Amino acid sequence: MLFYRFAIFYLTGIISVTACATTKSATTKSAITKSASDRAVAAHLIFGDTYAHTPKKWQREFELAAEIGVDALLLDIVLPVQDPWAPRQLDSAFNAATNSTTKIAFSFDFAMAAWTTGTVISTLQRYTGLPGYFRYQGSKGGGKLVSTFDGPARLNVDWPTVKAAVPDIYVVPNLSIDEVEAHPPGINGAVHWNAWPSRFNLPIDGNVTTVDDHIMQNALGHDQAYGAQLSPWFFTNYHDHGVDKEWVFPSNSDHLLIDRWQQMLGFDSSAPQAHVDILVIYSWNDCGECTYINDIGAWDVAEFSGGDGSYCQGFKHDGWRLLMEPFITAFKAFATALTTEHILTEIVTLEHRPYLAKTLCSGQSQPVPGSEFQHDVVALIGQTKSPVQLVVTSGATSTVINFGAGLSTSKVPMQLGQQKLSVTRNGKSCGQVTSSVVVTDTCSTPNYNANVEYILLNC
């Protein structure tokens, strides 16, 4: 059984495709001395998609998260008693978290389960005392981190009563701006879901902005923690179990992940007290919305049940995960931009879709909403210590791109056929890769997922 997202997003042109890279200069913030412990990075994990996990697979999940500096896997859970496998998998997850630097925090899913004050209390009493549960400690307070996801019933939880029964918790639920402005009692902050270019949950021809981030942070004030959201992609095509959703959230820049990370690093540069305290990566494993950054090849085929596996299998996102590490390091250090000092492992990524945006699949009469805003490009990202040269081949066309030191991005027109990347430095090969996904002009099922290939530079 899989659990799917129905989130309501509260977010509030034309690009030129170029073969010239943009290399970002960077400065770090030194005006205020802050501790890395003031900030936490969590990755949202759909617990319902782990029912076939083995203990070894749970161990691997935590190893991958720890490698990039994620503090907690934020488990999106429905009532643990709702499915017989859930308590067993929670035990396996906590066992894996015990010996990892990455721990577990709960996000109670109110879109998929009828949580009450009583069931929230009993669940927290059972699990928050375990050594694998994450404790957040920042300048605004701390405790065992507790969050929520969507659903109107989440507003019915009596958090003061929950805190009286489970004292050492730090409650940062998923709330809208209007809900925060109503000043609900018992919360320590709020997480706002606004990681994609959208308006009223509809795709737009634009880029993600920080407008709502600033409104949300101002509504919370400086004594409550602000949890912002970051995501690399979004495409869903699901029609089952009473759920009907099909759209893509494109980014006008074609570099959503980089845009959002740069926004998070620079968010508080003009207002030192107005910073992001907790950053939620959405998601760790949500195949249903193509936002995953974990090792999808480690999943059992059984966990692709529910109809969404067809557009995830064979589409790797590991490169996005590896790009996260220096950003997380910079974020925790309160740096306002990425520098070569944050880059420990040099990497260049190549990402693309499986077919052109205007392609209609077999039996498809209307395009997927949002696809009209997508650009047919191959996007490239580099994190390097010194300059490199790229040769990108899309179909029959090869393009040479120069990346400088630090963070660089570029893109080239996407053409039918194979997609290839090779990297050199001073004439020496640093590596090459051919995408496992070939771009075609036919398809049987709409799929706007991205395949991400990468090269770890060895030169």
Tab-separated table of C-alpha atoms in Angstrom:
chain	number	residue	atom	x	y	z
A	1	MET	CA	0.000	0.000	0.000
A	2	LEU	CA	1.313	3.442	-0.908
A	3	PHE	CA	0.405	6.789	0.624
A	4	TYR	CA	0.242	9.778	-1.684
A	5	ARG	CA	0.514	13.502	-1.257
A	6	PHE	CA	-2.389	15.938	-1.702
A	7	ALA	CA	-0.541	19.017	-0.410
A	8	ILE	CA	-2.001	22.483	-1.048
A	9	PHE	CA	0.814	24.838	-1.941
A	10	TYR	CA	0.592	28.525	-1.114
A	11	LEU	CA	3.142	29.980	-3.581
A	12	THR	CA	2.790	32.722	-5.399
A	13	GLY	CA	10.036	34.736	-18.778
A	14	ILE	CA	11.323	33.311	-21.433
A	15	ILE	CA	14.693	31.623	-21.185
A	16	SER	CA	17.383	31.580	-23.790
A	17	VAL	CA	19.129	28.250	-24.174
A	18	THR	CA	22.829	28.867	-24.033
A	19	ALA	CA	26.058	26.965	-24.141
A	20	CYS	CA	27.716	29.441	-21.818
A	21	ALA	CA	27.921	28.452	-18.170
A	22	THR	CA	27.154	30.804	-15.325
A	23	THR	CA	29.595	30.475	-12.472
A	24	LYS	CA	28.416	31.800	-9.128
A	25	SER	CA	30.672	33.961	-7.018
A	26	ALA	CA	30.227	33.575	-3.292
A	27	THR	CA	30.708	35.233	0.022
A	28	THR	CA	30.120	33.923	3.496
A	29	LYS	CA	28.340	35.592	6.330
A	30	SER	CA	30.529	36.644	9.236
A	31	ALA	CA	28.527	39.432	10.855
A	32	ILE	CA	26.855	37.075	13.320
A	33	THR	CA	28.367	34.109	15.098
A	34	LYS	CA	25.964	31.179	15.069
A	35	SER	CA	26.277	27.487	15.735
A	36	ALA	CA	25.614	24.798	13.144
A	37	SER	CA	23.304	23.186	15.692
A	38	ASP	CA	20.935	26.148	15.258
A	39	ARG	CA	19.978	24.694	11.909
A	40	ALA	CA	18.695	21.258	10.981
A	41	VAL	CA	18.126	19.534	7.664
A	42	ALA	CA	15.428	16.876	7.426
A	43	ALA	CA	14.359	14.769	4.441
A	44	HIS	CA	10.676	13.865	4.119
A	45	LEU	CA	10.298	10.084	3.817
A	46	ILE	CA	7.000	8.488	2.789
A	47	PHE	CA	6.821	5.693	5.334
A	48	GLY	CA	4.030	3.985	3.388
A	49	ASP	CA	6.505	3.286	0.595
A	50	THR	CA	8.772	1.229	2.857
A	51	TYR	CA	6.558	-1.736	3.708
A	52	ALA	CA	8.874	-4.172	1.918
A	53	HIS	CA	12.103	-2.719	3.340
A	54	THR	CA	14.547	-5.148	4.905
A	55	PRO	CA	16.737	-4.151	7.873
A	56	LYS	CA	19.658	-3.930	5.425
A	57	LYS	CA	17.724	-1.513	3.231
A	58	TRP	CA	16.874	0.662	6.231
A	59	GLN	CA	20.552	0.720	7.134
A	60	ARG	CA	21.370	1.838	3.602
A	61	GLU	CA	18.803	4.650	3.742
A	62	PHE	CA	20.424	6.073	6.866
A	63	GLU	CA	23.930	5.633	5.468
A	64	LEU	CA	23.052	7.652	2.368
A	65	ALA	CA	21.349	10.363	4.409
A	66	ALA	CA	24.262	10.622	6.833
A	67	GLU	CA	26.759	10.888	3.981
A	68	ILE	CA	25.301	14.221	2.873
A	69	GLY	CA	24.646	15.629	6.352
A	70	VAL	CA	20.892	15.069	6.749
A	71	ASP	CA	20.032	15.277	10.457
A	72	ALA	CA	16.721	13.427	10.336
A	73	LEU	CA	14.546	11.383	8.050
A	74	LEU	CA	11.132	12.906	8.626
A	75	LEU	CA	8.831	9.896	8.500
A	76	ASP	CA	5.434	10.693	7.042
A	77	ILE	CA	3.262	8.273	9.000
A	78	VAL	CA	-0.374	7.265	9.187
A	79	LEU	CA	-1.746	5.472	12.223
A	80	PRO	CA	0.845	2.750	13.000
A	81	VAL	CA	-1.938	0.269	13.825
A	82	GLN	CA	-3.605	0.840	10.447
A	83	ASP	CA	-1.346	-1.652	8.677
A	84	PRO	CA	0.148	-4.750	10.309
A	85	TRP	CA	3.581	-4.154	8.750
A	86	ALA	CA	3.962	-0.631	10.174
A	87	PRO	CA	5.166	-1.402	13.739
A	88	ARG	CA	7.695	-3.882	12.381
A	89	GLN	CA	9.077	-1.374	9.904
A	90	LEU	CA	9.198	1.378	12.520
A	91	ASP	CA	11.244	-0.931	14.741
A	92	SER	CA	13.647	-1.639	11.854
A	93	ALA	CA	13.944	2.058	11.053
A	94	PHE	CA	14.717	2.998	14.649
A	95	ASN	CA	17.268	0.206	14.933
A	96	ALA	CA	19.060	1.600	11.873
A	97	ALA	CA	18.866	5.170	13.193
A	98	THR	CA	20.343	4.251	16.570
A	99	ASN	CA	23.875	3.884	15.217
A	100	SER	CA	23.599	6.616	12.582
A	101	THR	CA	24.239	10.345	12.757
A	102	THR	CA	20.922	10.674	10.917
A	103	LYS	CA	17.946	10.114	13.216
A	104	ILE	CA	14.147	9.902	12.880
A	105	ALA	CA	11.441	12.487	13.419
A	106	PHE	CA	7.714	12.062	12.847
A	107	SER	CA	5.458	13.931	10.443
A	108	PHE	CA	1.880	12.932	11.260
A	109	ASP	CA	-0.017	12.629	7.962
A	110	PHE	CA	-3.512	14.046	8.397
A	111	ALA	CA	-4.354	13.733	4.712
A	112	MET	CA	-4.300	9.944	4.943
A	113	ALA	CA	-5.217	9.195	8.570
A	114	ALA	CA	-7.549	10.421	11.289
A	115	TRP	CA	-4.958	11.279	13.912
A	116	THR	CA	-6.337	12.573	17.196
A	117	THR	CA	-4.728	14.182	20.211
A	118	GLY	CA	-4.814	10.812	21.943
A	119	THR	CA	-3.232	8.791	19.128
A	120	VAL	CA	-0.546	11.445	18.625
A	121	ILE	CA	0.284	11.252	22.346
A	122	SER	CA	0.445	7.454	22.449
A	123	THR	CA	2.658	7.300	19.350
A	124	LEU	CA	5.064	9.927	20.659
A	125	GLN	CA	5.219	8.260	24.069
A	126	ARG	CA	6.157	4.983	22.426
A	127	TYR	CA	8.892	6.268	20.115
A	128	THR	CA	10.371	9.618	21.189
A	129	GLY	CA	12.264	8.025	24.047
A	130	LEU	CA	14.201	5.769	21.705
A	131	PRO	CA	17.848	6.668	20.960
A	132	GLY	CA	17.071	6.882	17.248
A	133	TYR	CA	14.644	9.792	17.610
A	134	PHE	CA	15.960	13.217	16.549
A	135	ARG	CA	16.267	16.035	19.047
A	136	TYR	CA	16.493	19.518	17.573
A	137	GLN	CA	18.268	22.211	19.559
A	138	GLY	CA	18.404	25.734	18.162
A	139	SER	CA	18.669	29.264	19.433
A	140	LYS	CA	14.861	29.450	19.669
A	141	GLY	CA	14.492	26.299	21.748
A	142	GLY	CA	14.587	22.582	21.270
A	143	GLY	CA	13.172	19.139	21.883
A	144	LYS	CA	12.201	15.990	20.009
A	145	LEU	CA	11.145	17.307	16.600
A	146	VAL	CA	7.496	16.700	15.661
A	147	SER	CA	5.803	17.829	12.460
A	148	THR	CA	2.646	17.182	10.437
A	149	PHE	CA	1.483	16.952	6.860
A	150	ASP	CA	-1.660	18.503	5.357
A	151	GLY	CA	-5.260	17.583	6.144
A	152	PRO	CA	-7.734	19.914	7.953
A	153	ALA	CA	-7.873	17.595	10.982
A	154	ARG	CA	-4.304	18.594	11.865
A	155	LEU	CA	-5.735	21.816	13.281
A	156	ASN	CA	-7.798	19.807	15.791
A	157	VAL	CA	-4.797	18.421	17.662
A	158	ASP	CA	-4.492	19.977	21.123
A	159	TRP	CA	-0.757	20.571	21.188
A	160	PRO	CA	-0.682	21.960	24.753
A	161	THR	CA	-2.254	18.681	25.899
A	162	VAL	CA	0.231	16.694	23.820
A	163	LYS	CA	3.127	18.625	25.356
A	164	ALA	CA	1.790	18.059	28.848
A	165	ALA	CA	1.834	14.305	28.192
A	166	VAL	CA	5.122	14.298	26.218
A	167	PRO	CA	7.070	17.264	27.610
A	168	ASP	CA	10.323	17.174	25.633
A	169	ILE	CA	8.973	17.797	22.125
A	170	TYR	CA	9.438	20.643	19.657
A	171	VAL	CA	6.331	21.039	17.497
A	172	VAL	CA	6.786	22.477	14.002
A	173	PRO	CA	3.681	21.469	12.014
A	174	ASN	CA	2.857	22.031	8.342
A	175	LEU	CA	0.694	25.164	8.343
A	176	SER	CA	-0.447	27.801	5.868
A	177	ILE	CA	0.271	31.499	6.337
A	178	ASP	CA	-3.314	32.157	7.417
A	179	GLU	CA	-3.141	29.365	9.980
A	180	VAL	CA	0.082	30.733	11.460
A	181	GLU	CA	-1.388	34.229	11.634
A	182	ALA	CA	-4.169	32.766	13.798
A	183	HIS	CA	-1.447	31.962	16.397
A	184	PRO	CA	-2.378	28.358	17.252
A	185	PRO	CA	-1.328	27.424	20.783
A	186	GLY	CA	1.358	24.913	21.645
A	187	ILE	CA	3.479	25.124	18.506
A	188	ASN	CA	7.150	26.106	18.335
A	189	GLY	CA	7.153	27.071	14.680
A	190	ALA	CA	5.807	25.910	11.342
A	191	VAL	CA	6.829	24.276	8.073
A	192	HIS	CA	5.567	25.907	4.891
A	193	TRP	CA	5.239	23.856	1.677
A	194	ASN	CA	6.359	26.121	-1.152
A	195	ALA	CA	9.207	24.467	-3.011
A	196	TRP	CA	7.873	24.697	-6.574
A	197	PRO	CA	6.801	27.422	-9.013
A	198	SER	CA	3.028	27.257	-8.552
A	199	ARG	CA	0.002	29.304	-7.668
A	200	PHE	CA	-3.043	27.799	-5.927
A	201	ASN	CA	-1.555	24.369	-6.624
A	202	LEU	CA	-1.443	25.060	-10.360
A	203	PRO	CA	1.675	25.132	-12.561
A	204	ILE	CA	2.913	28.544	-13.686
A	205	ASP	CA	5.444	29.798	-16.186
A	206	GLY	CA	7.937	31.117	-13.668
A	207	ASN	CA	10.514	30.355	-11.003
A	208	VAL	CA	10.269	29.518	-7.332
A	209	THR	CA	10.492	32.620	-5.126
A	210	THR	CA	10.963	33.486	-1.443
A	211	VAL	CA	7.915	35.775	-1.244
A	212	ASP	CA	5.910	33.342	0.859
A	213	ASP	CA	8.994	32.389	2.888
A	214	HIS	CA	9.342	35.963	4.105
A	215	ILE	CA	5.614	36.326	4.781
A	216	MET	CA	5.632	33.076	6.748
A	217	GLN	CA	8.726	33.995	8.730
A	218	ASN	CA	7.274	37.397	9.604
A	219	ALA	CA	4.029	35.747	10.742
A	220	LEU	CA	5.978	33.400	13.010
A	221	GLY	CA	8.165	36.125	14.482
A	222	HIS	CA	11.736	35.746	15.650
A	223	ASP	CA	10.945	33.463	18.598
A	224	GLN	CA	9.438	30.624	16.560
A	225	ALA	CA	11.278	28.291	14.204
A	226	TYR	CA	10.669	28.563	10.488
A	227	GLY	CA	10.801	25.364	8.460
A	228	ALA	CA	11.270	25.944	4.730
A	229	GLN	CA	10.927	23.370	1.976
A	230	LEU	CA	13.214	22.446	-0.896
A	231	SER	CA	12.617	20.024	-3.756
A	232	PRO	CA	14.427	19.113	-6.986
A	233	TRP	CA	11.417	18.214	-9.190
A	234	PHE	CA	7.703	17.475	-9.323
A	235	PHE	CA	5.665	15.277	-11.648
A	236	THR	CA	2.726	13.080	-10.753
A	237	ASN	CA	0.313	10.975	-12.780
A	238	TYR	CA	-1.862	8.993	-10.423
A	239	HIS	CA	-5.496	7.953	-10.704
A	240	ASP	CA	-6.413	5.356	-8.094
A	241	HIS	CA	-7.577	4.897	-4.466
A	242	GLY	CA	-9.821	7.953	-4.798
A	243	VAL	CA	-6.889	10.109	-5.859
A	244	ASP	CA	-6.872	11.931	-9.184
A	245	LYS	CA	-3.785	14.029	-9.839
A	246	GLU	CA	-1.731	14.669	-12.939
A	247	TRP	CA	0.561	17.646	-13.443
A	248	VAL	CA	4.139	18.818	-13.567
A	249	PHE	CA	5.639	21.855	-11.829
A	250	PRO	CA	8.294	23.089	-14.263
A	251	SER	CA	10.915	25.694	-13.405
A	252	ASN	CA	11.497	28.475	-15.886
A	253	SER	CA	15.226	28.416	-15.114
A	254	ASP	CA	15.443	24.610	-15.560
A	255	HIS	CA	17.534	24.498	-12.360
A	256	LEU	CA	14.921	24.277	-9.599
A	257	LEU	CA	17.208	22.547	-7.099
A	258	ILE	CA	19.972	25.127	-7.461
A	259	ASP	CA	17.552	28.067	-7.440
A	260	ARG	CA	16.020	26.922	-4.182
A	261	TRP	CA	19.324	26.151	-2.484
A	262	GLN	CA	20.666	29.573	-3.358
A	263	GLN	CA	17.489	31.120	-1.989
A	264	MET	CA	17.873	29.228	1.271
A	265	LEU	CA	21.495	30.289	1.669
A	266	GLY	CA	20.752	33.916	0.877
A	267	PHE	CA	17.388	34.118	2.660
A	268	ASP	CA	18.651	35.930	5.765
A	269	SER	CA	21.469	37.966	4.207
A	270	SER	CA	19.626	41.271	4.631
A	271	ALA	CA	17.890	40.421	7.915
A	272	PRO	CA	20.163	38.353	10.194
A	273	GLN	CA	17.386	37.426	12.635
A	274	ALA	CA	15.048	36.244	9.876
A	275	HIS	CA	16.614	32.949	8.939
A	276	VAL	CA	15.481	29.453	8.073
A	277	ASP	CA	15.878	27.203	11.112
A	278	ILE	CA	14.824	23.850	9.681
A	279	LEU	CA	15.101	22.914	6.031
A	280	VAL	CA	12.881	20.080	4.798
A	281	ILE	CA	13.991	18.310	1.634
A	282	TYR	CA	10.986	16.960	-0.212
A	283	SER	CA	11.522	14.197	-0.644
A	284	TRP	CA	13.707	11.292	0.281
A	285	ASN	CA	11.682	8.593	-1.456
A	286	ASP	CA	8.402	9.846	-2.962
A	287	CYS	CA	8.220	8.028	-6.269
A	288	GLY	CA	4.603	9.134	-6.641
A	289	GLU	CA	5.680	12.742	-7.217
A	290	CYS	CA	9.165	12.099	-8.668
A	291	THR	CA	10.825	14.141	-5.914
A	292	TYR	CA	12.987	11.306	-4.523
A	293	ILE	CA	16.747	11.635	-3.993
A	294	ASN	CA	17.495	8.241	-2.452
A	295	ASP	CA	18.954	5.235	-4.242
A	296	ILE	CA	15.899	4.081	-6.140
A	297	GLY	CA	17.730	0.987	-7.364
A	298	ALA	CA	17.660	-0.362	-3.802
A	299	TRP	CA	13.875	-0.579	-3.653
A	300	ASP	CA	11.957	-3.840	-4.003
A	301	VAL	CA	9.708	-4.062	-7.039
A	302	ALA	CA	6.878	-4.686	-4.587
A	303	GLU	CA	7.203	-1.151	-3.273
A	304	PHE	CA	6.314	0.202	-6.691
A	305	SER	CA	2.757	-1.087	-6.361
A	306	GLY	CA	-0.071	1.397	-6.638
A	307	GLY	CA	0.563	2.446	-10.212
A	308	ASP	CA	3.372	4.960	-9.844
A	309	GLY	CA	6.423	2.766	-10.313
A	310	SER	CA	6.327	2.917	-14.091
A	311	TYR	CA	7.607	6.480	-14.168
A	312	CYS	CA	10.231	5.994	-11.449
A	313	GLN	CA	11.948	2.739	-12.310
A	314	GLY	CA	15.060	3.386	-14.325
A	315	PHE	CA	15.098	7.114	-13.513
A	316	LYS	CA	18.019	7.839	-11.200
A	317	HIS	CA	18.146	10.879	-8.895
A	318	ASP	CA	21.346	10.027	-7.000
A	319	GLY	CA	23.143	12.969	-8.605
A	320	TRP	CA	20.727	15.390	-6.951
A	321	ARG	CA	21.441	13.791	-3.591
A	322	LEU	CA	25.196	14.127	-4.048
A	323	LEU	CA	24.816	17.794	-4.997
A	324	MET	CA	23.148	18.373	-1.618
A	325	GLU	CA	26.202	17.726	0.559
A	326	PRO	CA	28.122	21.010	0.063
A	327	PHE	CA	24.885	22.988	0.186
A	328	ILE	CA	23.959	21.400	3.521
A	329	THR	CA	27.439	22.167	4.855
A	330	ALA	CA	27.104	25.786	3.744
A	331	PHE	CA	23.567	26.054	5.143
A	332	LYS	CA	24.595	24.853	8.590
A	333	ALA	CA	27.561	27.252	8.564
A	334	PHE	CA	25.220	30.188	7.793
A	335	ALA	CA	27.081	30.833	4.537
A	336	THR	CA	25.166	33.021	2.108
A	337	ALA	CA	26.445	31.179	-0.978
A	338	LEU	CA	28.349	28.075	-1.962
A	339	THR	CA	32.148	28.372	-2.249
A	340	THR	CA	34.913	25.970	-3.207
A	341	GLU	CA	35.583	25.545	0.530
A	342	HIS	CA	32.287	23.683	0.861
A	343	ILE	CA	33.027	21.324	-2.043
A	344	LEU	CA	34.784	18.151	-0.912
A	345	THR	CA	33.815	15.913	-3.831
A	346	GLU	CA	33.825	17.359	-7.344
A	347	ILE	CA	30.786	16.440	-9.405
A	348	VAL	CA	29.086	17.334	-12.686
A	349	THR	CA	25.496	16.229	-13.321
A	350	LEU	CA	23.402	15.872	-16.480
A	351	GLU	CA	19.608	15.698	-16.293
A	352	HIS	CA	16.871	15.327	-18.901
A	353	ARG	CA	13.380	13.957	-19.535
A	354	PRO	CA	12.570	10.887	-21.676
A	355	TYR	CA	10.779	12.733	-24.491
A	356	LEU	CA	10.002	16.232	-25.766
A	357	ALA	CA	7.502	18.312	-23.799
A	358	LYS	CA	4.803	18.460	-26.490
A	359	THR	CA	4.783	14.700	-27.135
A	360	LEU	CA	1.365	13.082	-26.697
A	361	CYS	CA	1.515	9.466	-25.581
A	362	SER	CA	-0.655	6.628	-26.870
A	363	GLY	CA	-4.293	7.378	-26.160
A	364	GLN	CA	-3.472	10.809	-24.725
A	365	SER	CA	-5.659	13.609	-26.127
A	366	GLN	CA	-4.597	16.452	-23.841
A	367	PRO	CA	-1.135	17.440	-22.609
A	368	VAL	CA	-0.243	17.033	-18.951
A	369	PRO	CA	-0.935	20.330	-17.111
A	370	GLY	CA	2.293	22.257	-16.739
A	371	SER	CA	4.029	20.545	-19.652
A	372	GLU	CA	3.310	23.597	-21.797
A	373	PHE	CA	5.784	25.507	-19.638
A	374	GLN	CA	8.574	22.938	-19.841
A	375	HIS	CA	11.667	23.536	-21.932
A	376	ASP	CA	13.315	20.822	-23.986
A	377	VAL	CA	16.789	21.108	-22.522
A	378	VAL	CA	19.544	19.019	-21.028
A	379	ALA	CA	20.480	20.708	-17.753
A	380	LEU	CA	23.991	20.605	-16.308
A	381	ILE	CA	25.305	21.412	-12.837
A	382	GLY	CA	28.899	21.490	-11.652
A	383	GLN	CA	30.539	21.700	-8.242
A	384	THR	CA	34.270	21.936	-8.913
A	385	LYS	CA	37.433	23.116	-7.180
A	386	SER	CA	38.967	24.451	-10.409
A	387	PRO	CA	37.820	25.010	-14.017
A	388	VAL	CA	36.782	22.105	-16.247
A	389	GLN	CA	35.568	21.684	-19.800
A	390	LEU	CA	32.400	19.775	-20.700
A	391	VAL	CA	31.389	18.169	-23.958
A	392	VAL	CA	27.633	17.563	-23.963
A	393	THR	CA	26.155	15.451	-26.742
A	394	SER	CA	22.389	15.461	-27.218
A	395	GLY	CA	21.397	13.310	-30.155
A	396	ALA	CA	23.720	14.252	-33.017
A	397	THR	CA	24.788	17.643	-31.619
A	398	SER	CA	27.802	18.180	-29.366
A	399	THR	CA	28.412	21.378	-27.406
A	400	VAL	CA	31.507	22.509	-25.517
A	401	ILE	CA	30.899	24.285	-22.196
A	402	ASN	CA	33.451	25.756	-19.797
A	403	PHE	CA	32.728	25.584	-16.063
A	404	GLY	CA	34.720	27.717	-13.658
A	405	ALA	CA	35.580	26.880	-10.049
A	406	GLY	CA	32.691	26.637	-7.590
A	407	LEU	CA	29.029	26.236	-8.541
A	408	SER	CA	28.183	26.346	-12.257
A	409	THR	CA	25.026	25.695	-14.275
A	410	SER	CA	24.234	25.488	-17.967
A	411	LYS	CA	21.867	23.855	-20.439
A	412	VAL	CA	21.711	22.843	-24.093
A	413	PRO	CA	18.795	21.990	-26.394
A	414	MET	CA	17.554	18.424	-25.878
A	415	GLN	CA	17.368	16.366	-29.057
A	416	LEU	CA	16.196	12.850	-29.857
A	417	GLY	CA	18.653	10.063	-29.164
A	418	GLN	CA	21.334	9.405	-26.570
A	419	GLN	CA	22.530	11.997	-24.079
A	420	LYS	CA	26.238	11.976	-23.228
A	421	LEU	CA	28.626	13.956	-21.069
A	422	SER	CA	32.414	14.000	-20.836
A	423	VAL	CA	34.554	16.236	-18.618
A	424	THR	CA	38.212	17.205	-18.944
A	425	ARG	CA	40.613	19.451	-17.034
A	426	ASN	CA	43.731	20.782	-18.695
A	427	GLY	CA	43.378	18.150	-21.397
A	428	LYS	CA	43.079	15.255	-18.948
A	429	SER	CA	39.912	13.169	-18.812
A	430	CYS	CA	37.878	13.510	-15.609
A	431	GLY	CA	35.207	11.002	-16.630
A	432	GLN	CA	32.342	10.389	-19.001
A	433	VAL	CA	28.808	9.043	-18.835
A	434	THR	CA	26.029	8.065	-21.229
A	435	SER	CA	22.485	8.442	-19.935
A	436	SER	CA	20.574	5.210	-19.447
A	437	VAL	CA	17.441	6.951	-20.758
A	438	VAL	CA	17.205	7.621	-24.493
A	439	VAL	CA	15.103	10.600	-25.620
A	440	THR	CA	12.347	9.471	-28.014
A	441	ASP	CA	9.335	10.993	-29.752
A	442	THR	CA	6.895	8.247	-28.737
A	443	CYS	CA	5.570	7.042	-25.379
A	444	SER	CA	2.878	4.784	-23.956
A	445	THR	CA	2.316	6.627	-20.663
A	446	PRO	CA	2.931	10.298	-19.793
A	447	ASN	CA	6.219	10.623	-17.929
A	448	TYR	CA	7.831	13.954	-17.104
A	449	ASN	CA	10.263	12.507	-14.590
A	450	ALA	CA	13.954	13.371	-14.958
A	451	ASN	CA	16.905	11.039	-15.244
A	452	VAL	CA	20.015	12.375	-13.525
A	453	GLU	CA	23.447	11.077	-14.511
A	454	TYR	CA	26.639	12.252	-12.840
A	455	ILE	CA	30.418	12.110	-12.986
A	456	LEU	CA	32.574	12.201	-9.850
A	457	LEU	CA	35.659	13.908	-11.201
A	458	ASN	CA	38.895	11.918	-11.003
A	459	CYS	CA	41.348	14.406	-12.469
